[in-house]
Amino acid sequence: MNLANLISVDSILVGAEPNDKRELFETMVNALSTSPAVKHSGLDQNYILDAVIKREKSSNTGVGNGYAFPHAKFSALHGLAVSMAFLQKPLDYGASDQMPVNIVCMVLAPEKNPTMALKVMSQTIRLFSDRRIKESILSVHDSRMVLNLLMESGASSDIPIMARDIMNPPLFDVRRDTPLPEVIRLMAEKHLSAVPVVDEHGNIVGHITGARLFQLGMPEFMTRLKSVSFICEFEPFEKYFFEKSHALAGEVMTGDFCAMSTVATLLEIVHALTTRNYPMIYVVDGNQLVGMIDQGTVLEQIINF
Amino acid sequence: MYYAIIVIFILTYMLISLTNRINKTLMVLIGACLVVFLNVVPFQTLSHQIDLNVIFMLMGIMIIGDIIGQTGLFEWISIMLARKFKGSGLLTVMGVLCAVAVCSALYSSIATLILFVPIAILLAQILNLPVRPFLILLALFANLGGATTLIGDPCNMIVGSRAGVSYMQFIIHVAPAAAIIGIFWLCLVAIFRGRCFVAGTGSKQQIMKALPEKAIPDFPLLRRALLIGLLILAALIVSSYTRSEPGVILLFGAIIMGLACRLKMRNVLQKVDWPSIIFVGGLFVIIGSLEMQGGFDRIAQWMQTYTNGNLFAMTMLTLWGAALFSSAVDNIPLAIALTPLVGKISSAFPAEMNTNPLLWALVLGITLGSSISLLGSSGNYAMKRLAERNKYNIGVMVFSAYGLPFAISGLLIASLYLYIRYFMK
């Protein structure tokens, strides 16, 4: 289904200048009140607004690069209701990359089929990743013209969700010569189960997992004992931790990482995370790292959408 | 066909002995397949070459060993001994060596060694003892203990099954020699290595704080496993009277143990190291084919001629010859190759002569010879790999420097034992 068929002229807001997120949401929910799906559902505007705000509070919907996708699910809704806002002045949204947001796509989805909303989100990101289309749409100040441009772009919401739609951009740079304590600090701060190690060109060359770090701190023979509860004190552990604290990322990293292209499907991603037990999927363009997906990402963006 | 099987035999044994880079099971499988493809022996006779009794014993021991290993029993034994000896380095080491020997006798020496190495490293680190000598001695005593019973070592299974020797016969004839050698080796440890196994005062205090009972994560599992283990042992002891094959007893007992310990059958069977089973099966095909082609007849004749038909001389030649070969070749393929040879030699003697000393000489020779070098036994190699993973590299020369004096002394004692027991009038 063409993305343009999911949006009406009234639900496209061009040149909006909200002061904060709440004002933005109020405006977009108001724009959606005329959509057929919302009308048929009989849902109250305030109810919808509260649901969107509640969802936003549970997890920020700013996905980075200036996009945000506030959304909510309703049992009374039987179809999608989509609104787009192109902000005159970018809004501080609290997104993961700290960048202000200027393209907002609000999606109200049926509770039984939330992936429809995810596909809209995915397709919107793909659409606006084409710089030409993005500049055309952002330069237009009329809602109808925006709708026409969307129609012409042929963007469809039926394309499978891909890695590039749900990946988190890499926000740090771990090289071979990065000291291990720094890597550990990074993993602890950002609650990461694995970090990629890249070369000077941004190509992934290895990764360091939490399990690997534990192995370094734990002597190998300890992993073979059925229980260690009988040891009350064992100072030699400190020796192992001390030795490894001087190591560099390149000395500790392993090559058993999973790299997938940006067009890898959600099924491939979930298969790699579960059946093949990779802690992290590294999304690469060629060999260059462009994103990361772990189980938390899938939980947050798919299962808990 | 005779020369074809000779070439296959030599090539296979060279490849599995000289390099660890090629998968040994694959080599043996290729050799066995060549035997079949070249029709060295009729395909229908192949099933008779593979000693199912040995295969079942190996399968049973692998399953039992894994279940027992999960109970934490060995950790408990080691910590108990260390506390019993109040953290004394030498006594703890000697106690653990005795424990390893006894456990190896009761079931697989290789599995015992693999399970004892981690706890030995832990004890050595807590008590500040040198790790490498401790691990090498563990391997030596595991090999020795494993020689004591039919099921203690795969070589014994092979020899015993071929010769129709029962569990009790093994104990009656080999255990005394192993015990004497073991006591002598402990004296060697105390006299020549006693100074390096000295624990610090602080270390002793640390070991006294350890809680051995916490080494057992699941007491009911341990109880069930030990109960079934005792029943299996009892069945083995009376197997000569009940005319039960030890392989059947072990495999059946292992399955019962698995069920009693509430393991699913799939999990029970997963504990079998199938590449090792295929390895042994393939060797049986190659050696059996060589035997059928008369490959051992000439060697047996030569040995008869060389020793002038003297049984004692033949026994000594078997003992020291097996030890020499065992220092260079893994003991399992060696046992599979030498057992039919000893059988041929035995058959050359008058029927009324008791030629069993040849068997005991073979068992003791292979066992003691495997103490000379890392190559001599799969257990030695497994210990080396575990040690390397924990940054304790044990080179071939280092192992031999420790093992050779023990092996030579053991062979001398074994020679004396065999003479006194079977030849002195």
XYZ file of C-alpha atoms in Angstrom:
730
model
C 0.000 0.000 0.000
C 1.338 3.416 -0.926
C 2.334 5.421 2.105
C 0.474 8.416 0.701
C -2.793 6.468 0.923
C -2.441 6.293 4.688
C -2.224 10.068 5.107
C -4.710 12.797 4.347
C -3.930 16.401 3.528
C -5.351 17.457 6.885
C -2.923 15.244 8.757
C 0.174 16.741 7.096
C 1.498 19.687 9.090
C 4.021 21.876 7.281
C 6.038 24.586 9.000
C 4.804 23.714 12.489
C 6.577 25.456 15.376
C 5.663 23.672 18.601
C 7.364 24.857 21.762
C 7.649 21.399 23.245
C 6.720 17.779 22.651
C 3.344 18.008 24.334
C 2.298 20.873 22.111
C 3.550 18.926 19.074
C 1.575 15.859 20.109
C -1.555 17.869 20.762
C -1.378 19.406 17.306
C -0.782 16.076 15.577
C -3.511 14.259 17.532
C -5.869 17.060 16.632
C -4.913 16.622 12.955
C -5.620 12.898 13.215
C -9.069 13.375 14.687
C -10.511 13.693 11.187
C -8.942 10.464 9.876
C -11.457 7.682 9.087
C -9.743 5.169 11.363
C -9.951 7.475 14.388
C -13.506 8.538 13.614
C -14.720 4.946 13.364
C -12.957 3.995 16.579
C -14.856 6.573 18.622
C -11.687 7.352 20.576
C -11.524 10.640 22.452
C -8.706 13.045 21.524
C -7.584 13.424 25.095
C -7.479 9.668 25.477
C -5.331 9.366 22.366
C -3.032 12.160 23.524
C -2.579 10.559 26.950
C -1.731 7.240 25.322
C 0.879 8.808 23.036
C 2.443 10.729 25.931
C 2.481 7.607 28.085
C 4.228 5.660 25.351
C 6.713 8.482 24.897
C 7.504 8.513 28.593
C 8.180 4.780 28.625
C 10.730 5.098 25.811
C 11.782 8.097 23.732
C 10.633 7.733 20.125
C 13.357 9.903 18.630
C 15.311 7.498 16.429
C 18.109 9.858 15.517
C 19.087 11.831 12.416
C 16.232 14.268 13.027
C 13.350 11.755 12.949
C 10.795 10.974 15.602
C 7.965 8.454 15.598
C 5.558 8.998 18.451
C 2.924 6.268 18.417
C 0.366 4.343 20.413
C -1.769 1.214 20.049
C -5.514 1.012 20.604
C -7.820 -1.983 20.698
C -10.676 0.109 19.329
C -8.673 1.038 16.258
C -9.045 -1.168 13.199
C -6.778 0.643 10.805
C -3.776 2.917 10.770
C -3.958 6.666 11.362
C -0.832 8.533 10.273
C 0.142 12.152 10.638
C 3.356 13.864 9.521
C 4.763 17.127 10.795
C 7.655 19.036 9.211
C 8.898 21.480 11.786
C 9.988 24.972 10.861
C 12.266 25.059 13.857
C 13.850 21.723 14.923
C 12.656 20.595 18.334
C 14.796 19.290 21.171
C 13.262 15.817 21.415
C 15.728 14.030 23.669
C 16.627 11.606 20.891
C 19.435 9.066 21.364
C 21.854 11.032 19.158
C 20.960 14.336 20.904
C 20.039 15.844 17.536
C 16.928 18.015 17.369
C 14.021 16.623 15.384
C 12.435 18.234 12.336
C 10.442 15.339 10.800
C 7.833 13.733 12.994
C 5.550 10.910 11.950
C 2.809 10.007 14.442
C 1.204 6.601 13.966
C -1.833 5.249 15.745
C -2.078 1.506 15.200
C -4.462 -1.321 16.022
C -3.368 -3.207 19.120
C -3.560 -6.538 17.301
C -1.291 -5.467 14.466
C 1.395 -3.103 15.687
C 3.840 -4.098 12.975
C 1.824 -2.055 10.521
C 3.032 1.001 12.392
C 6.584 -0.261 12.320
C 6.428 -0.682 8.569
C 5.202 2.892 8.208
C 8.085 4.042 10.357
C 10.561 1.965 8.340
C 9.273 3.217 5.045
C 9.291 6.824 6.205
C 12.956 6.546 7.223
C 13.789 4.980 3.888
C 11.881 7.658 2.049
C 13.659 10.500 3.773
C 17.056 8.842 3.522
C 16.848 9.817 -0.145
C 18.276 13.308 0.100
C 16.578 14.495 -3.067
C 13.116 13.511 -1.830
C 13.828 14.891 1.621
C 14.926 18.258 0.299
C 11.944 18.428 -2.055
C 9.480 17.749 0.704
C 11.142 20.051 3.212
C 11.232 22.891 0.705
C 7.506 22.695 0.117
C 5.175 24.764 2.319
C 1.871 23.284 1.236
C 0.361 20.110 2.622
C -1.210 19.074 -0.651
C 2.084 19.386 -2.478
C 3.744 17.269 0.188
C 1.075 14.626 -0.316
C 1.621 14.698 -4.050
C 5.355 14.278 -3.557
C 4.713 11.318 -1.288
C 2.437 9.830 -3.931
C 5.046 10.323 -6.609
C 7.771 8.782 -4.509
C 5.854 5.495 -4.594
C 6.782 4.734 -1.010
C 5.050 1.569 0.070
C 4.334 0.302 3.545
C 4.357 -3.328 2.416
C 8.128 -3.722 2.240
C 9.559 -5.968 5.001
C 11.215 -4.344 7.969
C 14.948 -4.244 7.455
C 18.032 -3.736 9.558
C 18.394 -0.120 8.553
C 14.890 0.593 9.852
C 15.501 -0.425 13.421
C 19.268 -0.133 13.932
C 20.845 2.194 16.431
C 23.620 4.332 15.029
C 27.069 3.657 16.533
C 27.748 6.528 18.899
C 31.310 5.700 19.810
C 34.550 4.736 18.222
C 36.508 1.830 19.658
C 39.761 1.164 17.864
C 42.336 -1.559 18.298
C 44.462 0.694 20.490
C 41.631 1.778 22.788
C 42.540 0.796 26.367
C 40.379 -1.971 27.728
C 39.234 -0.037 30.835
C 37.762 2.566 28.507
C 35.877 -0.103 26.594
C 34.539 -1.538 29.835
C 33.427 1.897 31.018
C 31.629 2.460 27.728
C 29.829 -0.862 27.933
C 28.799 -0.202 31.529
C 27.568 3.331 30.844
C 25.547 2.426 27.795
C 24.477 -1.025 29.022
C 25.920 -2.711 25.964
C 26.364 -6.458 25.659
C 29.009 -5.985 22.973
C 30.984 -3.216 21.302
C 32.442 -3.229 17.807
C 36.096 -2.497 17.133
C 36.700 -0.569 13.942
C 39.743 0.472 11.957
C 40.622 3.986 10.814
C 38.179 3.706 7.910
C 35.258 2.724 10.109
C 35.341 -0.886 8.966
C 34.489 -3.396 11.634
C 37.423 -5.657 12.491
C 36.221 -7.407 15.619
C 34.123 -7.046 18.711
C 34.323 -7.356 22.476
C 31.450 -8.984 24.315
C 30.506 -8.970 27.957
C 31.007 -12.729 28.063
C 34.547 -12.299 26.738
C 35.322 -9.765 29.452
C 34.073 -12.147 32.099
C 36.230 -14.882 30.625
C 39.272 -12.649 30.884
C 38.615 -12.013 34.521
C 37.811 -15.636 35.241
C 40.627 -18.183 34.957
C 39.797 -20.927 32.464
C 40.030 -23.714 34.994
C 37.344 -22.035 37.079
C 34.853 -22.455 34.247
C 35.308 -26.215 34.508
C 34.457 -26.500 38.183
C 30.916 -27.529 39.006
C 30.769 -25.109 41.891
C 32.992 -22.412 43.332
C 30.916 -21.911 46.452
C 33.457 -23.774 48.533
C 36.053 -21.044 48.046
C 35.602 -18.332 50.620
C 38.479 -16.119 49.595
C 40.674 -16.281 46.581
C 43.004 -13.359 46.102
C 44.665 -14.636 42.915
C 41.587 -13.462 41.003
C 42.878 -9.960 41.453
C 46.016 -10.983 39.585
C 43.962 -11.894 36.536
C 41.983 -8.650 36.574
C 45.157 -6.629 37.064
C 46.888 -8.283 34.112
C 43.980 -7.659 31.779
C 43.472 -4.033 32.837
C 46.543 -3.073 30.806
C 45.285 -4.717 27.657
C 44.106 -2.935 24.522
C 40.878 -3.566 22.676
C 42.731 -5.173 19.774
C 44.314 -7.759 22.083
C 41.014 -8.789 23.569
C 38.581 -8.581 20.663
C 37.358 -11.630 18.822
C 36.401 -12.100 15.211
C 33.207 -14.066 15.789
C 30.882 -11.130 15.210
C 27.755 -11.102 13.074
C 27.631 -8.452 10.372
C 24.574 -7.954 8.211
C 23.807 -5.602 5.403
C 21.407 -2.731 5.810
C 18.753 -4.655 3.897
C 18.819 -7.729 6.102
C 15.266 -8.607 7.084
C 13.842 -8.668 10.574
C 13.621 -12.448 10.332
C 17.339 -12.760 9.641
C 18.082 -10.415 12.515
C 15.929 -12.284 15.022
C 17.340 -15.622 13.825
C 20.880 -14.421 14.398
C 20.052 -13.046 17.835
C 18.208 -16.120 19.041
C 19.128 -19.309 17.201
C 22.733 -18.350 16.568
C 22.992 -16.514 19.894
C 24.863 -13.452 18.760
C 24.777 -10.731 21.421
C 24.816 -7.964 18.811
C 24.197 -7.595 15.102
C 26.454 -5.082 13.365
C 24.833 -3.435 10.391
C 27.381 -2.699 7.719
C 27.390 -0.902 4.441
C 30.095 -2.699 2.533
C 32.355 -3.310 5.487
C 31.718 -0.011 7.165
C 29.803 -0.056 10.408
C 26.594 1.967 10.189
C 24.432 0.571 12.970
C 23.945 -1.925 15.784
C 21.005 -4.078 16.794
C 20.756 -6.148 19.929
C 17.943 -7.981 21.661
C 16.996 -4.819 23.512
C 16.589 -2.975 20.226
C 14.259 -5.631 18.883
C 12.341 -5.714 22.158
C 11.989 -1.997 22.226
C 11.272 -1.319 18.604
C 9.321 -4.391 17.617
C 7.882 -6.347 20.504
C 7.256 -3.349 22.742
C 6.334 -1.025 19.887
C 46.266 -57.441 -0.314
C 48.848 -58.262 2.361
C 51.084 -55.406 1.324
C 48.118 -53.095 0.860
C 47.018 -53.594 4.462
C 50.606 -53.193 5.683
C 50.847 -49.847 3.901
C 47.443 -48.721 5.217
C 48.429 -49.778 8.750
C 51.798 -48.016 8.700
C 50.451 -44.837 7.113
C 47.511 -44.609 9.475
C 49.599 -45.147 12.573
C 52.252 -42.720 11.415
C 49.729 -40.015 10.712
C 47.892 -40.381 13.992
C 51.126 -40.539 15.969
C 53.267 -37.895 14.365
C 50.932 -34.970 14.019
C 48.088 -33.375 15.890
C 47.140 -31.157 13.011
C 45.153 -33.827 11.204
C 41.997 -35.124 12.803
C 42.856 -38.620 14.031
C 39.363 -39.984 13.670
C 39.280 -38.833 10.063
C 42.609 -40.550 9.371
C 41.449 -43.812 10.855
C 38.134 -43.608 9.057
C 39.919 -43.127 5.753
C 42.175 -46.066 6.527
C 39.211 -48.270 7.409
C 37.347 -47.208 4.279
C 40.380 -48.086 2.170
C 40.401 -51.526 3.758
C 36.794 -51.942 2.672
C 37.203 -50.498 -0.798
C 40.267 -52.590 -1.533
C 38.367 -55.629 -0.279
C 41.256 -56.560 1.958
C 38.801 -58.611 3.932
C 35.245 -59.517 2.957
C 32.809 -56.827 4.024
C 30.686 -59.391 5.860
C 33.524 -60.077 8.276
C 33.943 -56.435 9.216
C 31.369 -56.545 11.954
C 33.380 -59.315 13.610
C 36.484 -57.128 13.640
C 34.845 -54.466 15.771
C 34.834 -55.531 19.392
C 31.415 -54.379 20.562
C 32.294 -55.211 24.146
C 34.981 -52.525 24.044
C 32.712 -50.067 22.265
C 30.001 -50.562 24.873
C 32.518 -50.236 27.705
C 33.770 -46.968 26.271
C 30.253 -45.638 25.798
C 29.248 -46.646 29.296
C 32.331 -45.146 30.907
C 31.913 -41.871 29.031
C 28.334 -41.501 30.240
C 29.153 -42.497 33.810
C 32.205 -40.266 33.885
C 30.248 -37.241 32.767
C 27.471 -37.776 35.295
C 29.903 -38.328 38.160
C 31.835 -35.274 37.050
C 28.736 -33.110 37.341
C 28.287 -33.995 41.001
C 31.329 -31.995 42.184
C 32.670 -35.119 43.885
C 36.264 -34.562 42.811
C 36.277 -30.978 44.021
C 34.921 -32.194 47.346
C 37.565 -34.934 47.625
C 40.402 -32.515 46.850
C 39.295 -29.794 49.254
C 38.598 -32.356 51.963
C 42.104 -33.751 51.572
C 43.648 -30.295 51.706
C 41.754 -29.474 54.895
C 42.494 -32.902 56.342
C 46.194 -32.259 55.889
C 45.769 -28.733 57.214
C 47.029 -27.176 54.020
C 50.340 -29.056 53.996
C 51.547 -28.755 50.410
C 53.275 -32.113 50.090
C 50.628 -34.118 51.897
C 47.858 -32.473 49.913
C 49.617 -33.280 46.668
C 50.232 -36.866 47.712
C 46.644 -37.208 48.860
C 45.285 -35.884 45.597
C 47.603 -38.180 43.644
C 46.248 -41.164 45.566
C 42.704 -39.965 44.964
C 43.371 -39.633 41.249
C 44.817 -43.127 41.093
C 41.872 -44.662 42.949
C 39.278 -42.778 40.919
C 41.058 -43.732 37.705
C 40.876 -47.350 38.755
C 37.162 -47.117 39.455
C 36.408 -45.487 36.161
C 38.143 -43.886 33.194
C 41.614 -42.478 33.840
C 41.241 -39.912 31.052
C 37.954 -38.528 32.400
C 39.343 -38.527 35.960
C 42.369 -36.570 34.872
C 40.309 -34.013 32.968
C 38.094 -33.493 36.005
C 40.955 -33.274 38.492
C 43.134 -30.826 36.554
C 40.998 -27.700 37.258
C 40.755 -28.382 40.986
C 44.460 -29.195 41.098
C 45.270 -25.827 39.527
C 42.988 -24.106 42.025
C 44.588 -25.902 44.980
C 48.057 -25.130 43.670
C 47.213 -21.448 43.326
C 45.648 -21.235 46.780
C 48.537 -23.078 48.441
C 51.176 -21.390 46.260
C 52.457 -24.681 44.905
C 54.156 -25.164 41.529
C 51.418 -26.084 39.073
C 53.300 -27.841 36.274
C 54.927 -30.574 38.405
C 51.603 -31.162 40.123
C 49.783 -31.623 36.825
C 52.448 -33.920 35.389
C 52.316 -36.096 38.479
C 48.525 -36.152 38.210
C 48.854 -37.585 34.703
C 51.354 -40.219 35.825
C 49.220 -41.392 38.719
C 46.044 -41.333 36.638
C 47.705 -43.590 34.080
C 48.907 -45.928 36.820
C 45.562 -46.096 38.566
C 43.801 -46.696 35.299
C 45.917 -49.792 34.692
C 44.535 -51.470 37.778
C 41.101 -52.464 36.559
C 39.438 -53.618 33.391
C 37.560 -50.347 32.984
C 40.244 -47.948 34.220
C 41.768 -47.398 30.829
C 40.626 -48.049 27.259
C 43.774 -50.169 26.743
C 42.694 -52.507 29.512
C 39.262 -52.787 27.950
C 40.837 -53.730 24.636
C 43.276 -56.234 26.122
C 40.792 -57.663 28.582
C 38.019 -58.093 26.066
C 40.261 -59.792 23.546
C 41.749 -62.143 26.079
C 38.496 -62.769 27.900
C 39.916 -61.453 31.173
C 37.395 -60.609 33.875
C 37.238 -57.543 36.087
C 38.470 -59.442 39.150
C 41.283 -61.113 37.253
C 42.609 -57.708 36.343
C 42.540 -56.609 39.932
C 44.145 -59.819 41.168
C 47.000 -59.737 38.680
C 47.679 -56.060 37.952
C 46.556 -54.183 41.055
C 49.349 -55.490 43.294
C 51.987 -54.318 40.845
C 50.276 -50.965 40.416
C 49.972 -50.540 44.174
C 53.663 -51.276 44.762
C 54.660 -48.926 41.965
C 52.287 -46.286 43.302
C 53.764 -46.444 46.792
C 57.267 -46.247 45.377
C 56.307 -43.262 43.257
C 54.837 -41.504 46.269
C 58.158 -42.004 48.026
C 59.916 -40.511 45.004
C 57.611 -37.511 45.170
C 58.248 -37.052 48.875
C 62.005 -37.448 48.634
C 62.833 -35.620 45.421
C 59.965 -33.189 44.998
C 59.030 -32.598 48.615
C 60.872 -29.298 48.819
C 58.954 -27.673 45.994
C 55.534 -28.555 47.418
C 55.636 -26.279 50.439
C 52.606 -24.092 51.119
C 52.761 -20.686 52.762
C 51.189 -20.051 56.175
C 48.681 -17.602 54.764
C 47.737 -20.117 52.079
C 47.079 -22.776 54.677
C 44.720 -20.479 56.506
C 42.901 -19.818 53.269
C 42.353 -23.500 52.573
C 41.101 -24.070 56.102
C 38.354 -21.536 55.418
C 37.125 -23.506 52.415
C 33.773 -25.280 52.715
C 34.034 -28.679 51.007
C 30.326 -29.446 51.361
C 29.589 -26.525 49.059
C 31.522 -28.248 46.305
C 28.534 -30.560 45.857
C 25.815 -28.503 44.150
C 23.254 -31.324 44.222
C 23.481 -33.931 46.984
C 20.577 -36.073 45.807
C 22.227 -36.314 42.374
C 25.468 -37.436 43.994
C 23.699 -40.038 46.112
C 21.862 -41.482 43.132
C 24.974 -41.536 40.976
C 27.098 -43.182 43.657
C 24.462 -45.794 44.442
C 24.134 -46.831 40.818
C 27.935 -46.680 40.506
C 28.314 -49.136 43.365
C 25.784 -51.466 41.792
C 27.675 -51.333 38.507
C 30.898 -52.126 40.329
C 29.276 -55.076 42.072
C 27.957 -56.374 38.768
C 31.430 -56.123 37.258
C 32.989 -57.992 40.153
C 30.632 -60.924 39.735
C 30.565 -60.740 35.935
C 32.747 -63.805 35.526
C 30.189 -65.839 37.494
C 27.151 -64.371 35.822
C 28.894 -64.633 32.445
C 27.883 -61.082 31.648
C 29.935 -59.004 29.283
C 31.439 -55.985 31.031
C 30.454 -53.798 28.092
C 26.805 -54.650 28.483
C 26.996 -54.081 32.252
C 28.614 -50.692 31.828
C 26.329 -49.432 29.087
C 23.206 -50.655 30.792
C 24.405 -49.281 34.121
C 25.188 -45.932 32.519
C 21.707 -45.656 31.059
C 20.181 -46.567 34.407
C 22.380 -43.971 36.088
C 21.279 -41.369 33.582
C 17.630 -42.164 34.168
C 18.092 -42.262 37.948
C 19.727 -38.852 37.767
C 16.725 -37.656 35.769
C 18.553 -37.013 32.546
C 16.741 -37.284 29.249
C 17.904 -40.154 27.059
C 19.036 -37.714 24.388
C 21.218 -35.929 26.939
C 22.588 -39.250 28.182
C 23.656 -40.316 24.701
C 25.136 -36.902 23.994
C 27.736 -37.592 26.635
C 29.320 -40.220 24.400
C 32.317 -38.903 22.515
C 31.303 -40.368 19.176
C 34.482 -39.355 17.292
C 36.459 -41.414 19.812
C 34.112 -44.382 19.354
C 34.496 -44.165 15.581
C 38.261 -43.824 16.060
C 38.415 -47.072 18.025
C 36.029 -48.851 15.673
C 38.099 -47.844 12.670
C 41.267 -49.092 14.323
C 39.633 -52.433 14.989
C 38.850 -52.741 11.278
C 42.420 -51.934 10.232
C 44.127 -54.144 12.810
C 41.619 -56.938 12.423
C 42.216 -56.949 8.682
C 45.978 -56.970 9.233
C 45.591 -59.916 11.562
C 43.427 -61.816 9.083
C 46.078 -61.291 6.428
C 48.661 -62.834 8.737
C 50.330 -59.530 9.500
C 51.307 -60.531 13.019
C 52.480 -64.040 12.248
C 55.916 -63.024 11.109
C 56.463 -60.669 14.008
C 55.364 -63.363 16.441
C 57.711 -65.843 14.811
C 60.597 -63.439 15.002
C 59.948 -62.792 18.678
C 59.775 -66.522 19.339
C 63.079 -67.022 17.590
C 64.708 -64.082 19.326
C 63.704 -65.281 22.792
C 64.297 -68.931 22.046
C 60.761 -69.723 23.106
C 61.536 -68.602 26.662
C 58.311 -67.277 28.215
C 60.053 -65.063 30.768
C 62.219 -63.503 28.079
C 59.136 -63.001 25.951
C 57.340 -61.409 28.891
C 60.206 -58.985 29.485
C 60.395 -58.210 25.790
C 56.648 -57.513 25.795
C 56.891 -55.329 28.908
C 59.789 -53.192 27.783
C 58.874 -53.264 24.102
C 55.330 -52.095 24.826
C 56.725 -49.360 27.070
C 59.067 -48.186 24.343
C 56.338 -48.049 21.719
C 53.903 -46.509 24.175
C 56.241 -43.571 24.687
C 55.893 -42.704 21.010
C 52.428 -43.892 20.049
C 49.078 -43.170 21.649
C 48.284 -46.129 23.886
C 44.835 -46.895 22.485
C 45.942 -47.651 18.915
C 48.978 -49.378 20.376
C 46.842 -51.655 22.517
C 44.628 -52.492 19.547
C 47.731 -53.361 17.516
C 49.682 -55.282 20.154
C 46.844 -57.333 21.628
C 46.480 -59.674 18.633
C 50.274 -59.894 18.436
C 50.452 -61.081 22.028
C 47.641 -63.472 21.225
C 49.709 -64.933 18.395
C 52.744 -65.256 20.622
C 50.700 -66.960 23.335
C 49.315 -69.486 20.909
C 52.841 -70.491 19.968
C 53.473 -71.800 23.479
C 52.246 -75.187 24.650
C 48.584 -75.085 25.629
C 49.304 -76.171 29.214
C 51.551 -73.164 29.829
C 50.034 -70.148 31.557
C 50.810 -67.360 29.139
C 48.766 -64.723 30.959
C 51.922 -62.958 32.189
C 52.256 -61.750 28.614
C 48.934 -59.935 28.999
C 49.925 -58.344 32.285
C 53.265 -57.372 30.823
C 51.474 -55.756 27.899
C 49.120 -53.799 30.180
C 51.888 -52.653 32.515
C 54.233 -51.878 29.637
C 51.703 -49.691 27.837
C 50.743 -47.916 31.062
C 54.251 -47.221 32.265
C 55.482 -46.343 28.797
C 52.763 -43.711 28.494
C 54.378 -41.958 31.448
C 57.541 -41.344 29.465
C 56.163 -38.799 27.050
C 53.177 -36.576 26.362
C 52.463 -38.588 23.259
C 52.030 -41.783 25.211
C 48.472 -41.273 26.280
C 45.376 -39.313 25.389
C 45.117 -38.355 29.046
C 48.581 -36.766 28.975
C 47.645 -34.711 25.981
C 44.311 -33.651 27.471
C 46.134 -32.515 30.628
C 48.630 -30.544 28.536
C 45.872 -28.748 26.631
C 44.004 -27.839 29.808
C 47.235 -26.577 31.344
C 48.012 -24.477 28.261
C 44.588 -22.857 28.363
C 45.489 -21.682 31.839
C 48.875 -20.401 30.697
C 50.875 -23.321 32.112
C 52.798 -24.615 29.128
C 54.153 -28.121 29.527
C 56.625 -29.054 26.824
C 57.451 -32.562 25.677
C 60.916 -32.433 27.266
C 59.606 -31.107 30.558
C 57.091 -33.920 30.792
C 59.679 -36.529 29.903
C 62.117 -35.123 32.450
C 59.540 -35.863 35.128
C 58.060 -38.991 33.628
C 61.155 -40.934 32.642
C 62.494 -41.659 36.145
C 59.019 -42.684 37.269
C 58.530 -44.865 34.220
C 61.928 -46.593 34.506
C 61.443 -47.268 38.200
C 57.962 -48.552 37.499
C 59.182 -50.862 34.761
C 61.896 -52.248 37.017
C 59.370 -52.931 39.760
C 56.981 -54.452 37.217
C 59.761 -56.723 35.909
C 60.543 -57.884 39.411
C 56.870 -58.403 40.196
C 56.273 -60.476 37.089
C 59.300 -62.601 37.795
C 58.457 -63.205 41.440
C 54.789 -63.846 40.843
C 54.860 -65.990 37.717
C 58.331 -67.356 37.175
C 60.097 -67.779 40.490
C 60.022 -71.325 41.752
